[in-house]
């Protein structure tokens, strides 16, 4: 009975979403679609810079329950999974928007990485990286799809402290290995990636790789 009920429920949900979408103004419909570029939650600042969002228009979409908002500990917005999928169907100019998204989160990752290297207490930058990790993953995926090696390596080289603090050694090792394999140019970012590989390998007990990465 459960399986037989799936299609009617999906049709009902679809009809509800289409009805709610029709209640949006043209400006709200455009922003609603553009907001689907985000993976997970996002700040008003991100929505304004990436999507050209107007705060009042965004609040209008929130009022119609197509975008969710929480205010504690900081204001963030997101869509439920089914609504996000529906919004994506209405998105035009996806490549340009994803490019803006990737640039925004690259800058954020590099800024957090610079704060960590400058000796800032790790709790703040690592917490920001953890909150934005879904968007950072999406930005890296875009870089891999488009062959943007600089983007992939810049974000990846900013994340090792996040992986180490959260004990995500396998994920971090896989990301760093992938980023290093993209090229062998002797750059500052590559040195950071090798340092990250050494630190993560050491935490994994892989001392041979840790020493090799440190000597490279």
Coordinates of C-alpha atoms in Angstrom, one line a residue:
X1 CA 0.0 0.0 0.0
X2 CA 2.9 2.3 0.8
X3 CA 4.4 1.9 -2.7
X4 CA 1.0 2.4 -4.3
X5 CA 0.7 5.7 -2.4
X6 CA 4.0 7.1 -3.5
X7 CA 2.9 8.5 -6.9
X8 CA -0.3 10.2 -5.7
X9 CA 1.7 11.8 -2.8
X10 CA 4.3 13.0 -5.3
X11 CA 1.6 14.4 -7.5
X12 CA 0.0 16.2 -4.6
X13 CA 3.3 17.6 -3.5
X14 CA 4.0 18.8 -7.1
X15 CA 0.6 20.5 -7.3
X16 CA 1.2 22.2 -4.0
X17 CA 4.6 23.5 -5.0
X18 CA 3.3 24.7 -8.4
X19 CA 0.4 26.5 -6.6
X20 CA 2.8 28.1 -4.1
X21 CA 5.2 29.1 -6.9
X22 CA 2.3 30.8 -8.8
X23 CA 1.7 33.0 -5.7
X24 CA 5.2 34.5 -6.0
X25 CA 5.8 37.7 -7.8
X26 CA 8.0 37.6 -10.9
X27 CA 10.9 38.9 -8.8
X28 CA 10.3 36.3 -6.1
X29 CA 10.1 33.5 -8.7
X30 CA 13.5 34.6 -10.2
X31 CA 15.2 34.7 -6.8
X32 CA 13.6 31.4 -5.7
X33 CA 15.1 29.7 -8.7
X34 CA 18.5 31.3 -8.2
X35 CA 18.7 30.3 -4.6
X36 CA 18.7 26.7 -5.6
X37 CA 22.4 27.2 -6.5
X38 CA 23.2 26.8 -2.8
X39 CA 23.8 23.4 -1.2
X40 CA 22.5 23.3 2.3
X41 CA 22.0 26.6 4.1
X42 CA 23.5 30.1 3.4
X43 CA 23.7 33.6 4.8
X44 CA 21.9 36.7 3.6
X45 CA 25.3 38.0 2.5
X46 CA 25.9 35.0 0.3
X47 CA 22.4 35.3 -1.2
X48 CA 23.0 39.0 -2.0
X49 CA 26.4 38.5 -3.5
X50 CA 25.8 35.2 -5.4
X51 CA 22.2 35.7 -6.5
X52 CA 21.7 39.5 -6.3
X53 CA 19.1 38.9 -3.6
X54 CA 17.1 41.7 -2.2
X55 CA 16.4 41.1 1.5
X56 CA 12.7 42.1 1.3
X57 CA 12.1 39.8 -1.7
X58 CA 13.8 37.0 0.1
X59 CA 11.7 37.5 3.2
X60 CA 8.6 37.4 0.9
X61 CA 9.6 33.9 -0.2
X62 CA 10.2 32.9 3.4
X63 CA 6.7 34.2 4.3
X64 CA 5.3 31.8 1.7
X65 CA 7.3 28.9 3.3
X66 CA 9.3 28.1 0.2
X67 CA 12.5 29.1 1.9
X68 CA 13.2 28.3 5.6
X69 CA 15.0 30.7 8.0
X70 CA 16.6 30.4 11.4
X71 CA 18.0 33.2 13.4
X72 CA 20.0 31.4 16.1
X73 CA 23.0 31.3 16.4
X74 CA 23.1 33.3 13.2
X75 CA 20.6 34.0 10.5
X76 CA 20.7 31.4 7.7
X77 CA 18.3 30.3 5.0
X78 CA 17.7 27.0 3.2
X79 CA 15.2 25.0 1.2
X80 CA 13.7 21.6 2.0
X81 CA 15.0 18.9 -0.3
X82 CA 11.8 18.6 -2.4
X83 CA 11.5 22.3 -2.7
X84 CA 15.1 22.7 -3.7
X85 CA 14.7 20.2 -6.5
X86 CA 11.6 22.0 -7.7
X87 CA 13.5 25.4 -7.7
X88 CA 16.3 23.9 -9.7
X89 CA 13.9 23.1 -12.5
X90 CA 13.2 26.8 -12.9
X91 CA 16.8 27.9 -12.8
X92 CA 18.2 29.6 -15.9
X93 CA 21.8 30.8 -16.4
X94 CA 23.0 28.0 -14.1
X95 CA 26.7 28.0 -15.2
X96 CA 27.2 31.7 -14.6
X97 CA 25.4 31.4 -11.2
X98 CA 27.5 28.4 -10.2
X99 CA 30.6 30.4 -11.2
X100 CA 29.5 33.2 -8.8
X101 CA 28.8 30.7 -6.1
X102 CA 32.2 29.0 -6.5
X103 CA 34.0 32.3 -6.4
X104 CA 32.2 33.4 -3.2
X105 CA 33.0 30.2 -1.4
X106 CA 36.6 30.1 -2.7
X107 CA 37.1 33.6 -1.2
X108 CA 35.5 32.5 2.1
X109 CA 37.7 29.3 2.3
X110 CA 40.9 31.2 1.5
X111 CA 40.0 33.8 4.1
X112 CA 39.4 31.2 6.8
X113 CA 42.6 29.4 5.8
X114 CA 44.6 32.6 6.0
X115 CA 43.2 33.3 9.5
X116 CA 44.3 29.8 10.6
X117 CA 47.8 30.2 9.2
X118 CA 48.0 33.6 11.0
X119 CA 47.4 31.9 14.3
X120 CA 43.9 32.8 14.9
X121 CA 42.1 30.5 17.4
X122 CA 40.9 27.6 15.3
X123 CA 37.4 27.5 16.7
X124 CA 36.1 30.5 14.7
X125 CA 37.5 29.7 11.2
X126 CA 36.8 25.9 11.6
X127 CA 33.3 26.6 12.7
X128 CA 32.7 28.7 9.6
X129 CA 34.1 26.1 7.4
X130 CA 32.0 23.4 9.0
X131 CA 28.8 25.5 8.6
X132 CA 29.6 26.1 4.9
X133 CA 31.0 22.6 4.0
X134 CA 28.1 21.6 1.8
X135 CA 28.6 24.8 -0.3
X136 CA 32.3 24.2 -0.3
X137 CA 31.8 20.7 -1.6
X138 CA 29.5 22.0 -4.3
X139 CA 32.1 24.6 -5.4
X140 CA 34.8 22.0 -5.6
X141 CA 32.5 19.7 -7.7
X142 CA 31.9 22.6 -10.0
X143 CA 35.7 23.1 -10.3
X144 CA 36.2 19.5 -11.2
X145 CA 33.4 19.6 -13.8
X146 CA 34.8 22.7 -15.5
X147 CA 38.5 21.9 -15.1
X148 CA 39.2 24.8 -12.8
X149 CA 42.3 23.4 -11.1
X150 CA 43.0 26.6 -9.2
X151 CA 39.5 26.6 -7.6
X152 CA 39.8 23.0 -6.5
X153 CA 43.2 23.3 -5.0
X154 CA 42.5 26.7 -3.4
X155 CA 39.5 25.4 -1.5
X156 CA 41.0 22.0 -0.7
X157 CA 44.2 23.6 0.7
X158 CA 42.1 25.7 3.1
X159 CA 40.3 22.7 4.7
X160 CA 42.8 20.5 6.4
X161 CA 42.2 21.9 9.9
X162 CA 38.5 21.3 9.5
X163 CA 39.1 17.7 8.6
X164 CA 41.6 17.2 11.5
X165 CA 39.4 18.9 14.1
X166 CA 36.4 16.8 13.1
X167 CA 38.4 13.6 12.7
X168 CA 37.5 13.3 9.0
X169 CA 40.9 11.9 7.9
X170 CA 39.7 9.6 5.1
X171 CA 37.6 12.4 3.5
X172 CA 40.5 14.9 3.9
X173 CA 43.1 12.5 2.5
X174 CA 40.9 11.7 -0.5
X175 CA 40.4 15.4 -1.3
X176 CA 44.0 16.3 -0.9
X177 CA 45.2 13.3 -3.0
X178 CA 42.8 14.4 -5.7
X179 CA 43.9 18.0 -5.6
X180 CA 47.5 17.1 -5.8
X181 CA 46.9 14.8 -8.7
X182 CA 45.5 17.6 -10.9
X183 CA 49.0 19.0 -11.6
X184 CA 52.5 19.1 -10.2
X185 CA 53.2 22.8 -10.4
X186 CA 55.5 24.0 -7.6
X187 CA 53.3 26.6 -6.0
X188 CA 52.5 27.9 -2.5
X189 CA 49.1 26.1 -2.7
X190 CA 50.8 22.8 -3.6
X191 CA 53.1 23.2 -0.6
X192 CA 50.0 23.7 1.6
X193 CA 48.4 20.6 0.1
X194 CA 51.6 18.6 0.8
X195 CA 51.6 19.9 4.3
X196 CA 48.0 18.9 4.7
X197 CA 48.7 15.5 3.4
X198 CA 51.6 15.1 5.9
X199 CA 49.4 16.2 8.8
X200 CA 46.5 14.0 7.9
X201 CA 48.7 10.9 7.1
X202 CA 50.3 11.4 10.5
X203 CA 46.9 11.4 12.2
X204 CA 46.1 8.2 10.3
X205 CA 49.4 6.6 11.5
X206 CA 50.7 6.5 8.0
X207 CA 54.1 7.8 9.0
X208 CA 55.9 6.9 5.7
X209 CA 53.6 9.1 3.7
X210 CA 53.7 11.8 6.3
X211 CA 57.5 11.9 6.1
X212 CA 57.5 11.8 2.3
X213 CA 55.0 14.7 2.1
X214 CA 57.0 16.7 4.6
X215 CA 60.2 16.2 2.6
X216 CA 58.6 17.0 -0.8

